[in-house]
Tab-separated table of C-alpha atoms and ligand atoms in Angstrom:
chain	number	residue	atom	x	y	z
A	114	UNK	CA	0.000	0.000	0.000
A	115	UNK	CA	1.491	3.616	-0.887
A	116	UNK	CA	1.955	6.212	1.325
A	117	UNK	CA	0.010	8.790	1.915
A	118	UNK	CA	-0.920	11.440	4.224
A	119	UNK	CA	-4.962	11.517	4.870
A	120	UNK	CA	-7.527	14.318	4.411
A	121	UNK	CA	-7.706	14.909	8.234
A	122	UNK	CA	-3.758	14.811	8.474
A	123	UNK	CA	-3.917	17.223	6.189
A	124	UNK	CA	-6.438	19.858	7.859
A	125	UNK	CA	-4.783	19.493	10.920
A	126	UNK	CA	-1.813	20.592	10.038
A	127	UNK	CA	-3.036	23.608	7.892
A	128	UNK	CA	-4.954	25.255	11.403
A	129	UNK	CA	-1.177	24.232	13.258
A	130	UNK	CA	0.932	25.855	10.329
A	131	UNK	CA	-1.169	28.331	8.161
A	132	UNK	CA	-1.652	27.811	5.195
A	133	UNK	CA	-0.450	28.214	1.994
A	134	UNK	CA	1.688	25.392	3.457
A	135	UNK	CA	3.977	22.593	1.073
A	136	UNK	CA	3.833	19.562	3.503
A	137	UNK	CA	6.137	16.482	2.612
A	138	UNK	CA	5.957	13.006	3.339
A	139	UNK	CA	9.278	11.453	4.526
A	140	UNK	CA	7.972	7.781	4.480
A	141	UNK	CA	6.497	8.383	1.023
A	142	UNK	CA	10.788	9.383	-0.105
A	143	UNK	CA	11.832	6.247	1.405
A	144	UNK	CA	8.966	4.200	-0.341
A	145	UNK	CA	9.883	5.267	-3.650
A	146	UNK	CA	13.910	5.268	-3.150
A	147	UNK	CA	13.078	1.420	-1.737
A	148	UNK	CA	11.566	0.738	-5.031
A	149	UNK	CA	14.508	1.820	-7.186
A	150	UNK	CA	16.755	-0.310	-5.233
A	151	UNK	CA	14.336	-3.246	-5.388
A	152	UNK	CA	13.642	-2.872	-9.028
A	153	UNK	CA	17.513	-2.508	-9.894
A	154	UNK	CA	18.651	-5.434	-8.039
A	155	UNK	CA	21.382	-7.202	-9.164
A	156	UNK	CA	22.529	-4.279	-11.384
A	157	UNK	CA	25.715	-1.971	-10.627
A	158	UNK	CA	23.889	0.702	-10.205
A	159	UNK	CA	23.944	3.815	-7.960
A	160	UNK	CA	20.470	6.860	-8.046
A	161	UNK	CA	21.883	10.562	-7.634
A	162	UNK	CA	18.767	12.386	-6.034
A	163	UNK	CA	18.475	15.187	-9.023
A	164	UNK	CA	18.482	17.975	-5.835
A	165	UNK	CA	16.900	20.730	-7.905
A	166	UNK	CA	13.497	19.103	-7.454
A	167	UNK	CA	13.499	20.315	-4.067
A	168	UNK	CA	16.453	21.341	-1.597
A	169	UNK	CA	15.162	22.103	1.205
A	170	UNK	CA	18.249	21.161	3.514
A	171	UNK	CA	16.614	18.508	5.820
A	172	UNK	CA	15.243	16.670	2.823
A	173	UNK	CA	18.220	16.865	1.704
A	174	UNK	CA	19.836	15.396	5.263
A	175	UNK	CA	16.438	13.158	4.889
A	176	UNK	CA	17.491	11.765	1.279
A	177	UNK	CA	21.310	11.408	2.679
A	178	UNK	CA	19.961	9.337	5.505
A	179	UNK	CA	18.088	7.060	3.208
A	180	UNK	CA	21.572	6.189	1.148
A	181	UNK	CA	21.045	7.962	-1.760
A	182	UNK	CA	23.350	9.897	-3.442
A	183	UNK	CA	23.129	13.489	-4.896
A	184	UNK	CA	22.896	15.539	-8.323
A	185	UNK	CA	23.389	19.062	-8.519
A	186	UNK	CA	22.638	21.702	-11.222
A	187	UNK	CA	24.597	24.538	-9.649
A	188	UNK	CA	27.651	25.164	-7.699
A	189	UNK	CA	25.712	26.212	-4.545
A	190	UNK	CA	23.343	23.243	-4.783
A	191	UNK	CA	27.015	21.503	-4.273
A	192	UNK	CA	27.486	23.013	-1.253
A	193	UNK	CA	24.294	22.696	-0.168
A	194	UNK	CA	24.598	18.784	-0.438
A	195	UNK	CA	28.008	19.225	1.770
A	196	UNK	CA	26.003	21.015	4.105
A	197	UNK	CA	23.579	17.906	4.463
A	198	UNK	CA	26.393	15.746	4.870
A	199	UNK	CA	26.603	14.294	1.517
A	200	UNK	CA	30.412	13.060	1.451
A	201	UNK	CA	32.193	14.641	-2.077
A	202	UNK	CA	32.463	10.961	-3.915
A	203	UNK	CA	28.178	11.291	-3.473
A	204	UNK	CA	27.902	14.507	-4.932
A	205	UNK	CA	27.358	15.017	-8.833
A	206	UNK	CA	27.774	18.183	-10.362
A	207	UNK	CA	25.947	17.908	-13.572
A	208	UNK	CA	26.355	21.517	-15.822
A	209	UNK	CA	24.839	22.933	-18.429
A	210	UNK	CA	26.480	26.249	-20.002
A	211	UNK	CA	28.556	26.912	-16.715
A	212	UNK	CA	31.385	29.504	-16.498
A	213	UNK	CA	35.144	27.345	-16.214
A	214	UNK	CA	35.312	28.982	-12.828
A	215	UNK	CA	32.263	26.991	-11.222
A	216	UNK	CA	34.300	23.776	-12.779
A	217	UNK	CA	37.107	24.658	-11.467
A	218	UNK	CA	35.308	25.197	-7.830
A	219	UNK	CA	33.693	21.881	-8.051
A	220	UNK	CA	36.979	20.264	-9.060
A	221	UNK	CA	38.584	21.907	-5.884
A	222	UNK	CA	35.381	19.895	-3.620
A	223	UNK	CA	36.002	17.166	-5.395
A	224	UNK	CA	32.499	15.964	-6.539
A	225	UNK	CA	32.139	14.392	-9.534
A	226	UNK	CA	31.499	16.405	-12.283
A	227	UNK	CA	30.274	16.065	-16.004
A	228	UNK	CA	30.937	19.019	-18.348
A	229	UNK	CA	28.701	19.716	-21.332
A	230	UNK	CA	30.243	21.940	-23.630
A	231	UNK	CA	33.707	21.269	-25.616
A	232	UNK	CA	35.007	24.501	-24.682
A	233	UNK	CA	34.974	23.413	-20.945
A	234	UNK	CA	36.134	20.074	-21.693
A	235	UNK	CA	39.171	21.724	-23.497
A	236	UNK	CA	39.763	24.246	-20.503
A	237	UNK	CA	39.680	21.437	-17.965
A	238	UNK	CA	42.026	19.199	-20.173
A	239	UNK	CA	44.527	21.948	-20.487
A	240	UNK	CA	44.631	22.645	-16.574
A	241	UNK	CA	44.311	19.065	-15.259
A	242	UNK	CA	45.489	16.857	-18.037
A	243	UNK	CA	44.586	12.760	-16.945
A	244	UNK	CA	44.364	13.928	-13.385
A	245	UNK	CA	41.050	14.428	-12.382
A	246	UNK	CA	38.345	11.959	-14.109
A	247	UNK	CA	35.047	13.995	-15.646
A	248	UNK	CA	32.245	12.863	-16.941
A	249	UNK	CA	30.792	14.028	-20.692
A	250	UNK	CA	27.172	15.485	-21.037
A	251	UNK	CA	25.867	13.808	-24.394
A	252	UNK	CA	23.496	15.461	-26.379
A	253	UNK	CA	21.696	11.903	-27.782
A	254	UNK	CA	19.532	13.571	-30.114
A	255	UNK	CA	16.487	11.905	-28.690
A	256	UNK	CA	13.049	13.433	-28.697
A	257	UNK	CA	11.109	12.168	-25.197
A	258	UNK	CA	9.522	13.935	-22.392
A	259	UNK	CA	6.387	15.599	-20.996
A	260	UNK	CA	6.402	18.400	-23.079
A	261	UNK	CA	8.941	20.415	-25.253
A	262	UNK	CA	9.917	23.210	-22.378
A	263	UNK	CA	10.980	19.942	-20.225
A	264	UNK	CA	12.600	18.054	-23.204
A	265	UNK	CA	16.605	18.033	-22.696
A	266	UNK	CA	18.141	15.767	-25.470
A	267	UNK	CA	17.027	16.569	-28.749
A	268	UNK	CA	18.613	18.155	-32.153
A	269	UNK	CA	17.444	21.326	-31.236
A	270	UNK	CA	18.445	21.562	-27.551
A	271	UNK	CA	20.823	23.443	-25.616
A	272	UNK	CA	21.977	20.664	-23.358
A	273	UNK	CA	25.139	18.576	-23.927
A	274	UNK	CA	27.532	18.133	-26.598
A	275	UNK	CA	25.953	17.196	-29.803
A	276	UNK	CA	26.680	13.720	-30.698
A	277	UNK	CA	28.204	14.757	-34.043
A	278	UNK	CA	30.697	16.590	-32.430
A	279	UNK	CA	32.367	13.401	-31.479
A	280	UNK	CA	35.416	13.903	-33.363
A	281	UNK	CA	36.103	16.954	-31.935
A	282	UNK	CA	35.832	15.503	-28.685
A	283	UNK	CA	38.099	13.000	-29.358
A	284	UNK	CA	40.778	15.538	-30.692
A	285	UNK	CA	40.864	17.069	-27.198
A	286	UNK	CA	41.245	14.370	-25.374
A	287	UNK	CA	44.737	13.547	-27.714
A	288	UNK	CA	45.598	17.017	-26.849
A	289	UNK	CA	44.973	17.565	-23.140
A	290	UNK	CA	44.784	13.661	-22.020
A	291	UNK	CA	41.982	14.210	-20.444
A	292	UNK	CA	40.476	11.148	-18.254
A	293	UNK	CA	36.866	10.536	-19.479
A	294	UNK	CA	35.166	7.899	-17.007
A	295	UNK	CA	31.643	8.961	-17.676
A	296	UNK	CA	29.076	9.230	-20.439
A	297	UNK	CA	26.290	10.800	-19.339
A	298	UNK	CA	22.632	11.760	-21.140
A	299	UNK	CA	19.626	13.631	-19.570
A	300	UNK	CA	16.620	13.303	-22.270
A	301	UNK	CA	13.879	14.955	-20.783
A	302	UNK	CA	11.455	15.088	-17.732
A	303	UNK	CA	8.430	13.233	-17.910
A	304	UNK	CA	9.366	9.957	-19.940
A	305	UNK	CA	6.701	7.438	-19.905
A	306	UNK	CA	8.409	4.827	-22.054
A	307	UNK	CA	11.001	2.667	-20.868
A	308	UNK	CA	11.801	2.237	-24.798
A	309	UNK	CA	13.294	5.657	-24.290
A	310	UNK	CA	15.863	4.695	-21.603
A	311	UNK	CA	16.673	1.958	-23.924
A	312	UNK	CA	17.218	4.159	-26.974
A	313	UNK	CA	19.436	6.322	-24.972
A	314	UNK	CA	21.360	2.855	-23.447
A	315	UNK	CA	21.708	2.036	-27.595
A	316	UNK	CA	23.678	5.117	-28.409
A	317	UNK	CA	25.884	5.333	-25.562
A	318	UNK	CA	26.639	2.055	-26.133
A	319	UNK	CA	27.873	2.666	-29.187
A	320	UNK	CA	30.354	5.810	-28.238
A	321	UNK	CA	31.776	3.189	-25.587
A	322	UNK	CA	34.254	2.221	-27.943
A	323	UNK	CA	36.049	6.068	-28.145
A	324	UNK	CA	36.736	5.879	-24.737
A	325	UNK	CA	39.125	3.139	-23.521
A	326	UNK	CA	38.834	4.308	-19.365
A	327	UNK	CA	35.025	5.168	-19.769
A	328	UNK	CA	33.387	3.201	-16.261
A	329	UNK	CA	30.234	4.914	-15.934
A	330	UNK	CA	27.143	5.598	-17.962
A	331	UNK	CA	24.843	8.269	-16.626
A	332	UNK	CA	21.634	7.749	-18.089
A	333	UNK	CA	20.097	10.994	-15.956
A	334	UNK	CA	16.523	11.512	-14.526
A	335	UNK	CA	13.178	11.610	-16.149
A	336	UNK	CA	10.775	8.830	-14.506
A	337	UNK	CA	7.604	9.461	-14.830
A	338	UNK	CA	5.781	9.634	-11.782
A	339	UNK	CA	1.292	9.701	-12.317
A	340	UNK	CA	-0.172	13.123	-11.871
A	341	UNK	CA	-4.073	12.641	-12.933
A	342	UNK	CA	-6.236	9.937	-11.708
A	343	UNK	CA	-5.378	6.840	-14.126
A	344	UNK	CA	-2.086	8.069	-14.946
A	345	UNK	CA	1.057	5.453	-15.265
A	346	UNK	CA	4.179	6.550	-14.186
A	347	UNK	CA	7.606	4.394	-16.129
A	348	UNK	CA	7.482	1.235	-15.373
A	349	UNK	CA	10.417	0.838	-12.440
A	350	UNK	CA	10.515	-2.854	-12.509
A	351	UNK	CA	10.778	-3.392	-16.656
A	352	UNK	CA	12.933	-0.263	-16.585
A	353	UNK	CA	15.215	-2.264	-14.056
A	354	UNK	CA	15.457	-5.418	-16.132
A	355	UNK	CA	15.908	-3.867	-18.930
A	356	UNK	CA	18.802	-1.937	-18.204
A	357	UNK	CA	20.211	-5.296	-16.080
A	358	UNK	CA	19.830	-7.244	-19.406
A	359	UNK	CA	21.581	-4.358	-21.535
A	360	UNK	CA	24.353	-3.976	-19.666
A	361	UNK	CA	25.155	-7.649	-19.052
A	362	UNK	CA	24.744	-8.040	-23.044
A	363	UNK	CA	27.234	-5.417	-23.436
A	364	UNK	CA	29.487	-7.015	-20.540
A	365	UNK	CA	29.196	-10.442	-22.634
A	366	UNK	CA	29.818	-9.297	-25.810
A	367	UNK	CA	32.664	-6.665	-24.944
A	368	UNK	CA	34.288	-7.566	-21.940
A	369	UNK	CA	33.843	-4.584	-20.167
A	370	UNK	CA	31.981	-4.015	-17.085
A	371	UNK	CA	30.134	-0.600	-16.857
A	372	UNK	CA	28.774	1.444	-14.038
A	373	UNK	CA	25.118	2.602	-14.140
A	374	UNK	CA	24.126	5.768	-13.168
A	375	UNK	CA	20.511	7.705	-12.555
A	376	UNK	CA	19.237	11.276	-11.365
A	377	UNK	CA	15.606	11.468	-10.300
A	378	UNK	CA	14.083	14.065	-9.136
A	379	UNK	CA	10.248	14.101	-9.530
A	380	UNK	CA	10.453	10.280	-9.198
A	381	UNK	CA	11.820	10.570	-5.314
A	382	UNK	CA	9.460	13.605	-4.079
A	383	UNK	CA	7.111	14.693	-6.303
A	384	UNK	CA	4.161	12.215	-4.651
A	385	UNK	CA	5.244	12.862	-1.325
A	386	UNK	CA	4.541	16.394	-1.904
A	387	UNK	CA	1.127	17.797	-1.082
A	388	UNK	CA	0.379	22.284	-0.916
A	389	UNK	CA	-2.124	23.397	1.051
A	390	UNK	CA	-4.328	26.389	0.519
A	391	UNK	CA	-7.289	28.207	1.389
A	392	UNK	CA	-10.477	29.602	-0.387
A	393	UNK	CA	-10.211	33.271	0.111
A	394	UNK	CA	-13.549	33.889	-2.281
A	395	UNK	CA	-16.108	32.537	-4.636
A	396	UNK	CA	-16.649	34.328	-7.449
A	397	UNK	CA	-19.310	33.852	-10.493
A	398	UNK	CA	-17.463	32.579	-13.247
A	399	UNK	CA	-19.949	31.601	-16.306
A	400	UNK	CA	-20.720	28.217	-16.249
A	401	UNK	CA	-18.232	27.432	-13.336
A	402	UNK	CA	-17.246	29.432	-9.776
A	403	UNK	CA	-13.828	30.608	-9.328
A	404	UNK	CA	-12.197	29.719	-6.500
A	405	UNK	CA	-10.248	32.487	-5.308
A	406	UNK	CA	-7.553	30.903	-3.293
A	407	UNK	CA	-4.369	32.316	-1.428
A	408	UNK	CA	-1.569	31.626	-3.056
A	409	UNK	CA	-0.692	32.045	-6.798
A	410	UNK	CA	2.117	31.353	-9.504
A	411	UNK	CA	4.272	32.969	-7.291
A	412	UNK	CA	4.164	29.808	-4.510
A	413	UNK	CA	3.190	27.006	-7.971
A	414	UNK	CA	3.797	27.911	-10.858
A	415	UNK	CA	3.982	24.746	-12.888
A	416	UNK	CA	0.176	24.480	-14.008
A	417	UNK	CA	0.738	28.212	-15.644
A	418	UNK	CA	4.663	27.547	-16.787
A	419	UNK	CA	3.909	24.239	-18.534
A	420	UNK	CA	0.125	23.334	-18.627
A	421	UNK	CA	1.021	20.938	-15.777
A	422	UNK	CA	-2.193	19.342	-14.585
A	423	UNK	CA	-2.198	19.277	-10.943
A	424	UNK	CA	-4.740	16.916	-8.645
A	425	UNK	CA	-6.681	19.482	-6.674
A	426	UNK	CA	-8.917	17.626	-3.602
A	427	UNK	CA	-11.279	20.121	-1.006
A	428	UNK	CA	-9.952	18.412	1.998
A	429	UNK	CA	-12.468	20.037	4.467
A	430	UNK	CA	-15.730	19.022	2.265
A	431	UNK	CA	-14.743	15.871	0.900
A	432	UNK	CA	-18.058	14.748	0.514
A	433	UNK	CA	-19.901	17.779	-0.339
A	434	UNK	CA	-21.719	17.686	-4.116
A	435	UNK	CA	-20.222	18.076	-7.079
A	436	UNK	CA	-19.666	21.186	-8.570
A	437	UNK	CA	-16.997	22.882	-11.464
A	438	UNK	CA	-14.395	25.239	-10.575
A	439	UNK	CA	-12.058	27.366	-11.954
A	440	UNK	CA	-9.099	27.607	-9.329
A	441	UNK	CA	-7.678	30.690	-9.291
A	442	UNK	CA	-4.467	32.188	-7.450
A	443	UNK	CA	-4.122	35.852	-5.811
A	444	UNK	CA	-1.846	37.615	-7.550
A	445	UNK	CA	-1.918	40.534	-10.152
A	446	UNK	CA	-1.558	37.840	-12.682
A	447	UNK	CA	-3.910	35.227	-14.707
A	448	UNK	CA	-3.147	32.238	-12.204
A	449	UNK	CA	-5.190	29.528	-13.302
A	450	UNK	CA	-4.368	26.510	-11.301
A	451	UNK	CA	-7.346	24.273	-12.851
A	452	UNK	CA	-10.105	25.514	-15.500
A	453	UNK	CA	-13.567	23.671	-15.280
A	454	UNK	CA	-12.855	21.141	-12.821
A	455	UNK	CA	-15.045	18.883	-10.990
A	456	UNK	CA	-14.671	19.449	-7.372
A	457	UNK	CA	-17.000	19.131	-4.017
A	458	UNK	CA	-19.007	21.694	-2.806
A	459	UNK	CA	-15.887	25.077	-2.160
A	460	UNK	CA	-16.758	27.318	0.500
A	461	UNK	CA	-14.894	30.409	1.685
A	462	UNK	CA	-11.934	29.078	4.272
A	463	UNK	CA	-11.818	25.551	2.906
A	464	UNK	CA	-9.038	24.089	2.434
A	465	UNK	CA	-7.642	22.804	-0.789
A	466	UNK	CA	-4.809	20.059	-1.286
A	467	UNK	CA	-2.790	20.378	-4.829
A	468	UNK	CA	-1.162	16.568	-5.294
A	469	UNK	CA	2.643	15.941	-6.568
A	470	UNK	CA	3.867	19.291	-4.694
A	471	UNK	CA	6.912	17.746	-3.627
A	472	UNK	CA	8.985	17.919	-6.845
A	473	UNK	CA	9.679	21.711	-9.132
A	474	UNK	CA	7.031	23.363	-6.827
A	475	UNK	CA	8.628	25.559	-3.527
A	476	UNK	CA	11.782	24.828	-5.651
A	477	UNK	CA	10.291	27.419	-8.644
A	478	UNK	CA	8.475	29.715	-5.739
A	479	UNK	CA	9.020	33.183	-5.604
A	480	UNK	CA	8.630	36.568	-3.782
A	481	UNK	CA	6.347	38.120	-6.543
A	482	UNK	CA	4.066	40.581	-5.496
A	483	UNK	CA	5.935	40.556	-2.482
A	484	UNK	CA	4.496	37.904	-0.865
A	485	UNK	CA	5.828	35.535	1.417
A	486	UNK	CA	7.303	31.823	0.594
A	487	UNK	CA	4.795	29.181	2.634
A	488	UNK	CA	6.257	27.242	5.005
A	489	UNK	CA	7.670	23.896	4.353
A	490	UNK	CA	6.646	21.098	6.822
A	491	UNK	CA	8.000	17.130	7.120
A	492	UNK	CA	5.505	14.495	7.956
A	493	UNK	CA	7.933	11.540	9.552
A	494	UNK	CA	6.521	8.516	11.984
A	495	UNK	CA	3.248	10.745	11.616
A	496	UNK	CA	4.471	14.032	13.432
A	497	UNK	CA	5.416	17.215	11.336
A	498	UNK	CA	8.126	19.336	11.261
A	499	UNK	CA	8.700	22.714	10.117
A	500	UNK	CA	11.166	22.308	8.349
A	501	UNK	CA	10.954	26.309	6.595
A	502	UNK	CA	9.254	29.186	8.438
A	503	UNK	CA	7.216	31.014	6.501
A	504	UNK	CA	8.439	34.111	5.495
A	505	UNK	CA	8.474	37.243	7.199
A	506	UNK	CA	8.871	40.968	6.274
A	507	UNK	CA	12.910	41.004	6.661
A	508	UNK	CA	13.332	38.417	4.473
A	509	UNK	CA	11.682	40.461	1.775
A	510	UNK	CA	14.202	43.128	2.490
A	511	UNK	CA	17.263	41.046	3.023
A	512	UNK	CA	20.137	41.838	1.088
A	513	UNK	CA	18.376	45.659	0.388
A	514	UNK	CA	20.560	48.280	2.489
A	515	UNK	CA	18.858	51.221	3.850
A	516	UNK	CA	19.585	54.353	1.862
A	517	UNK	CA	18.226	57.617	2.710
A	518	UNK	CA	17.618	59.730	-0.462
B	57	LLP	N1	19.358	15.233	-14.364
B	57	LLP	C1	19.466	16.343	-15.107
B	57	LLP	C2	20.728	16.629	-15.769
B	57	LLP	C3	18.366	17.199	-15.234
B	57	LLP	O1	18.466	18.283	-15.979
B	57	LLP	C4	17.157	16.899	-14.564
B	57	LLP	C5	16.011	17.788	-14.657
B	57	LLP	C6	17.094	15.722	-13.787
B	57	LLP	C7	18.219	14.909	-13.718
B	57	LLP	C8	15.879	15.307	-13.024
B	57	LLP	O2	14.765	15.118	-13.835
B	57	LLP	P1	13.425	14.501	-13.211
B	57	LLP	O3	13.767	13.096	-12.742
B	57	LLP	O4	13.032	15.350	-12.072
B	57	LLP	O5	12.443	14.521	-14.309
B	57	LLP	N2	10.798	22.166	-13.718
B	57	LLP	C9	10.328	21.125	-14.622
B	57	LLP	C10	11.304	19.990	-14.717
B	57	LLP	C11	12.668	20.437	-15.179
B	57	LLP	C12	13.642	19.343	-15.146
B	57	LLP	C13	15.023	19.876	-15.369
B	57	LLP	N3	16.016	18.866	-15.330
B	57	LLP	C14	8.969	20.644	-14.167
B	57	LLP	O6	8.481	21.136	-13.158
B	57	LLP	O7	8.384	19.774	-14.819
């Protein structure tokens, strides 16, 4: 039986916090990092936690405690992962268009790191020859993934080095002697098919043979995890026997053994995520009410970013009749969380749940209209914890001196 947190749970913890409030499920993290490792058994694998999902520090300390390993997209998510105790041969520093500098600062932690552009592969060459092992961001040329704004690896996208560049590539390494261990490829967000891992498994395969130290392929994130009601998420367990069969074929055949890697990020926290708001007014709407709630874009902004449909439940009139609703946010904006949909009864000061808040959602918050960030809360052994205050007027002025004009 999955995890999750109830209705009640739910309420309670919106009149003890305030809402909005993003609540996360600890047991719900653990369920679905449990899976992984059952689903990969037997395979050489080790799961990087893709961090920008969601880095709050003590699900950070949470996912460290769990075994998992980390990915980063920035140098400060890096340090942020030392911070939670994440020791440097756990950390993974995977860049996209990053100055040399932030390289050469990961270098100095000494986290891995894979480098996706052939000018930084040629800096880092030139200043640390064979002595420090990096990893190459592929661009596979592989069109997969939710939508095109969360698509990563095809012809068209800015990630990686283009596969046709190989040559090149291979020219700087005779150069600089660099030491390429890892081949890594991140084709989207959102991929349903486990065909697509495969693909991706297919053409690294085939650059293997450029790359006489390579140890590691880093296949990247992208599970799917179910957002609306009937939904499938990527099959985990074919996923893991596919990949075990692939890479004991190419074990077989070449007589080399290879490292797996993988960075999820919705697939660890997305479903353990839940955001809590209130009705602040109903509103006529045409054929529907609008829900007037109190948050907006600013706190979620994933429904408006990417059409990202969002499982909205009234959690303090669960059973009240069926009516449609257009949820709307409070901000000087067109927030549309949900347009037409069938909810029970809203009155003012109920509270509404959105589903799958754990993953891209405080993560992609903002102060906009000067509004305070909710508070973040941990449900573990069923008592929360705050684990973020909600914000208060200084932090809207951090950072600002006063100047008297
Ligand atoms: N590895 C790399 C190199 C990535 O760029 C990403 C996500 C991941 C791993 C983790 O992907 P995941 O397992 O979470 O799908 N804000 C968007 C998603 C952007 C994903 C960016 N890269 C959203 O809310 O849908």
């Amino acid at each position: 039986m999955s995890q999750q947190l109830s209705h009640e749970q739910l309420v309670v913890l919106a009149h003890q916090f305030g809402t909005p409030l993003y609540v996360y499920h600890a047991e719900k993290i653990k369920e679905q990092y449990d899976k992984l490792l059952t689903s990969f058994k037997g395979v050489d694998v080790r799961f990087f936690y893709a961090a920008k999902a969601l880095t709050n520090i003590n699900i950070l300390r949470y996912l460290k405690s769990t075994g998992c390993n980390i990915d980063c997209s920035s140098i400060n998510e890096a340090k942020l992962a030392v911070i939670a105790g994440f020791a440097p041969s756990d950390i993974l520093y995977t860049s996209n268009n990053i100055a040399f500098e932030e390289i050469e600062e990961a270098q100095r932690m000494g986290i891995h790191i894979n480098i996706d552009s052939i000018s930084n592969l040629r800096k880092f060459g030139q200043k640390f020859g064979h002595s420090y092992p990096v990893g190459i961001r592929l661009r596979p040329n592989i069109m997969a993934g939710g939508n095109l704004k969360i698509s990563t690896g095809h012809a068209d996208s800015k990630f990686g080095v283009p596969l046709e560049d190989i040559e090149e590539v291979l020219q700087v390494i005779k150069e600089t002697g660099l030491f390429i261990r890892t081949l890594h490829i991140h084709t989207g967000s959102e991929i349903k098919d486990v065909e697509v891992f495969a693909k991706g498994i297919e053409v690294l395969f085939e650059m293997v043979k450029y790359f006489p130290e390579l140890a590691i392929i880093d296949l990247g994130g992208g599970f799917k995890v179910p957002y609306k009601p009937g939904d499938e998420g990527t099959d985990i367990e074919l996923l893991g026997k596919k990949v075990k069969e692939e890479f004991e074929w190419f074990e077989k055949k070449y007589n080399r053994h290879l490292q797996v890697w993988f960075e999820p990020g919705k697939y660890l926290v997305s479903e353990a995520g839940y955001f809590i708001t209130k009705v602040n007014v109903l509103k006529p709407a045409g054929n529907a009410v609008f829900a007037g709630v109190d948050t907006g874009l600013n706190h979620f902004i994933r429904p408006m970013f990417y059409g990202a449909y969002h499982e909205i439940e009234n959690i303090s009139n669960p059973s009240g009749d069926k009516r449609s609703y257009n949820v709307v946010g409070n901000i000087c904006e067109t927030d549309t969380f949900a347009e037409n949909r069938s909810l029970p009864e809203i009155r003012e000061d109920d509270y509404l749940v959105f589903l799958n808040a754990g993953a891209y959602c405080f993560e992609m918050s903002s102060h906009y209209n000067s509004r305070f960030k909710p508070a973040e809360v941990m449900v573990k052994d069923g008592k929360p914890i705050l684990i973020r205050k909600r914000d208060d007027l200084e932090d809207l002025l951090k950072g600002q001196p006063e100047i008297i004009f």
